[in-house]
C-alpha cells in the first residue's frame, strides 16, 4: 500500500480555536466522507488549548491532492484566512508499505 500520513500541529492566538471550532467540525465531517481518506483527526491539547494536533491518513498522494482542492477545504481556508496563526508545523510523510505494530516487537 502506498499512502501519505499528514501530521503536526497548528497554534492559534487565544480564542481562535473556539471561534473556528464549528468550521473545523464541518471540515472534519466532510473530509471523512472523501474517497481515499482512511483517517482524519484533529484534537486540542489540554495543556495548550490554542494548539490543534492534526493526524491524517490518506490512501494515496492523489487522494490527498484531491482533498486539498475540495470546496470544504476552500471554505476552511477562507475561515482561517483572518485568524491569527502563531505557528504551523504540518508535514506529509509518504509511505510505500504498512506493517502491524506487533511486527516491531521482539520475538
Short mmCIF file of C-alpha atoms in Angstrom, two decimals:
data_model
loop_
_atom_site.label_atom_id
_atom_site.label_comp_id
_atom_site.label_asym_id
_atom_site.label_seq_id
_atom_site.Cartn_x
_atom_site.Cartn_y
_atom_site.Cartn_z
CA UNK A 1 0.00 0.00 0.00
CA UNK A 2 1.29 3.44 -0.79
CA UNK A 3 -0.15 6.39 1.03
CA UNK A 4 0.51 9.59 2.90
CA UNK A 5 0.43 10.46 6.59
CA UNK A 6 -0.11 14.12 7.43
CA UNK A 7 0.78 15.12 10.95
CA UNK A 8 1.71 18.04 13.10
CA UNK A 9 0.13 20.97 14.84
CA UNK A 10 -1.22 24.47 14.34
CA UNK A 11 -1.17 27.04 17.14
CA UNK A 12 -3.66 29.90 17.01
CA UNK A 13 -3.93 33.10 19.01
CA UNK A 14 -6.02 32.79 22.19
CA UNK A 15 -9.73 32.34 21.46
CA UNK A 16 -9.31 31.47 17.78
CA UNK A 17 -9.78 27.72 18.23
CA UNK A 18 -13.15 28.23 19.89
CA UNK A 19 -14.23 30.62 17.13
CA UNK A 20 -13.10 28.21 14.43
CA UNK A 21 -14.41 25.00 16.06
CA UNK A 22 -17.76 24.85 14.16
CA UNK A 23 -15.93 25.33 10.84
CA UNK A 24 -13.31 22.75 11.80
CA UNK A 25 -16.05 20.26 12.65
CA UNK A 26 -17.64 20.86 9.22
CA UNK A 27 -14.25 20.25 7.58
CA UNK A 28 -13.69 17.04 9.52
CA UNK A 29 -17.13 15.59 8.76
CA UNK A 30 -16.92 16.37 5.03
CA UNK A 31 -13.35 15.12 4.71
CA UNK A 32 -14.10 11.78 6.36
CA UNK A 33 -16.54 11.09 3.50
CA UNK A 34 -13.91 11.58 0.79
CA UNK A 35 -12.59 8.65 -1.22
CA UNK A 36 -9.08 7.81 -0.09
CA UNK A 37 -9.47 9.29 3.39
CA UNK A 38 -8.55 6.50 5.79
CA UNK A 39 -8.32 8.62 8.95
CA UNK A 40 -8.82 12.31 9.61
CA UNK A 41 -8.48 13.57 13.15
CA UNK A 42 -7.85 16.91 14.80
CA UNK A 43 -7.62 17.33 18.57
CA UNK A 44 -6.92 20.07 21.05
CA UNK A 45 -4.09 19.66 23.52
CA UNK A 46 -5.39 20.04 27.10
CA UNK A 47 -2.16 21.72 28.20
CA UNK A 48 -2.19 24.03 25.15
CA UNK A 49 -5.85 24.80 24.28
CA UNK A 50 -4.86 27.07 21.38
CA UNK A 51 -2.95 24.27 19.63
CA UNK A 52 -4.68 21.78 17.34
CA UNK A 53 -2.99 18.44 16.70
CA UNK A 54 -3.52 17.12 13.17
CA UNK A 55 -3.31 13.48 12.09
CA UNK A 56 -4.47 12.29 8.68
CA UNK A 57 -4.01 9.06 6.77
CA UNK A 58 -4.57 9.04 3.01
CA UNK A 59 -4.66 6.02 0.70
CA UNK A 60 -2.56 7.83 -1.90
CA UNK A 61 -0.82 11.02 -2.85
CA UNK A 62 -3.60 11.61 -5.40
CA UNK A 63 -6.27 11.33 -2.69
CA UNK A 64 -4.51 13.97 -0.56
CA UNK A 65 -4.07 16.25 -3.58
CA UNK A 66 -7.77 15.89 -4.46
CA UNK A 67 -8.72 16.66 -0.83
CA UNK A 68 -6.81 19.93 -0.96
CA UNK A 69 -8.96 21.03 -3.94
CA UNK A 70 -12.38 20.32 -2.39
CA UNK A 71 -14.93 23.04 -1.64
CA UNK A 72 -14.87 22.26 2.10
CA UNK A 73 -11.10 22.79 2.24
CA UNK A 74 -11.53 26.08 0.36
CA UNK A 75 -14.20 27.08 2.89
CA UNK A 76 -11.86 26.18 5.78
CA UNK A 77 -9.03 28.22 4.28
CA UNK A 78 -11.49 31.11 3.95
CA UNK A 79 -12.24 30.84 7.67
CA UNK A 80 -8.61 30.71 8.80
CA UNK A 81 -7.55 33.46 6.42
CA UNK A 82 -8.50 36.06 9.04
CA UNK A 83 -7.31 34.01 12.02
CA UNK A 84 -4.07 34.75 13.75
CA UNK A 85 -1.87 31.68 13.36
CA UNK A 86 1.04 31.69 15.79
CA UNK A 87 2.76 28.67 14.30
CA UNK A 88 2.17 25.78 11.95
CA UNK A 89 4.14 22.56 11.83
CA UNK A 90 2.37 20.28 9.35
CA UNK A 91 4.24 17.69 7.31
CA UNK A 92 3.36 14.96 4.82
CA UNK A 93 5.05 11.59 5.16
CA UNK A 94 4.68 9.35 2.10
CA UNK A 95 4.94 5.59 2.67
CA UNK A 96 5.00 2.53 0.48
CA UNK A 97 4.31 -0.19 2.99
CA UNK A 98 2.43 -0.76 6.22
CA UNK A 99 3.15 -3.20 8.99
CA UNK A 100 1.21 -4.19 12.04
CA UNK A 101 2.63 -2.77 15.24
CA UNK A 102 3.22 -6.21 16.67
CA UNK A 103 5.67 -6.88 13.81
CA UNK A 104 8.07 -4.49 15.55
CA UNK A 105 8.06 -6.37 18.86
CA UNK A 106 10.98 -8.57 19.70
CA UNK A 107 10.15 -12.29 19.39
#
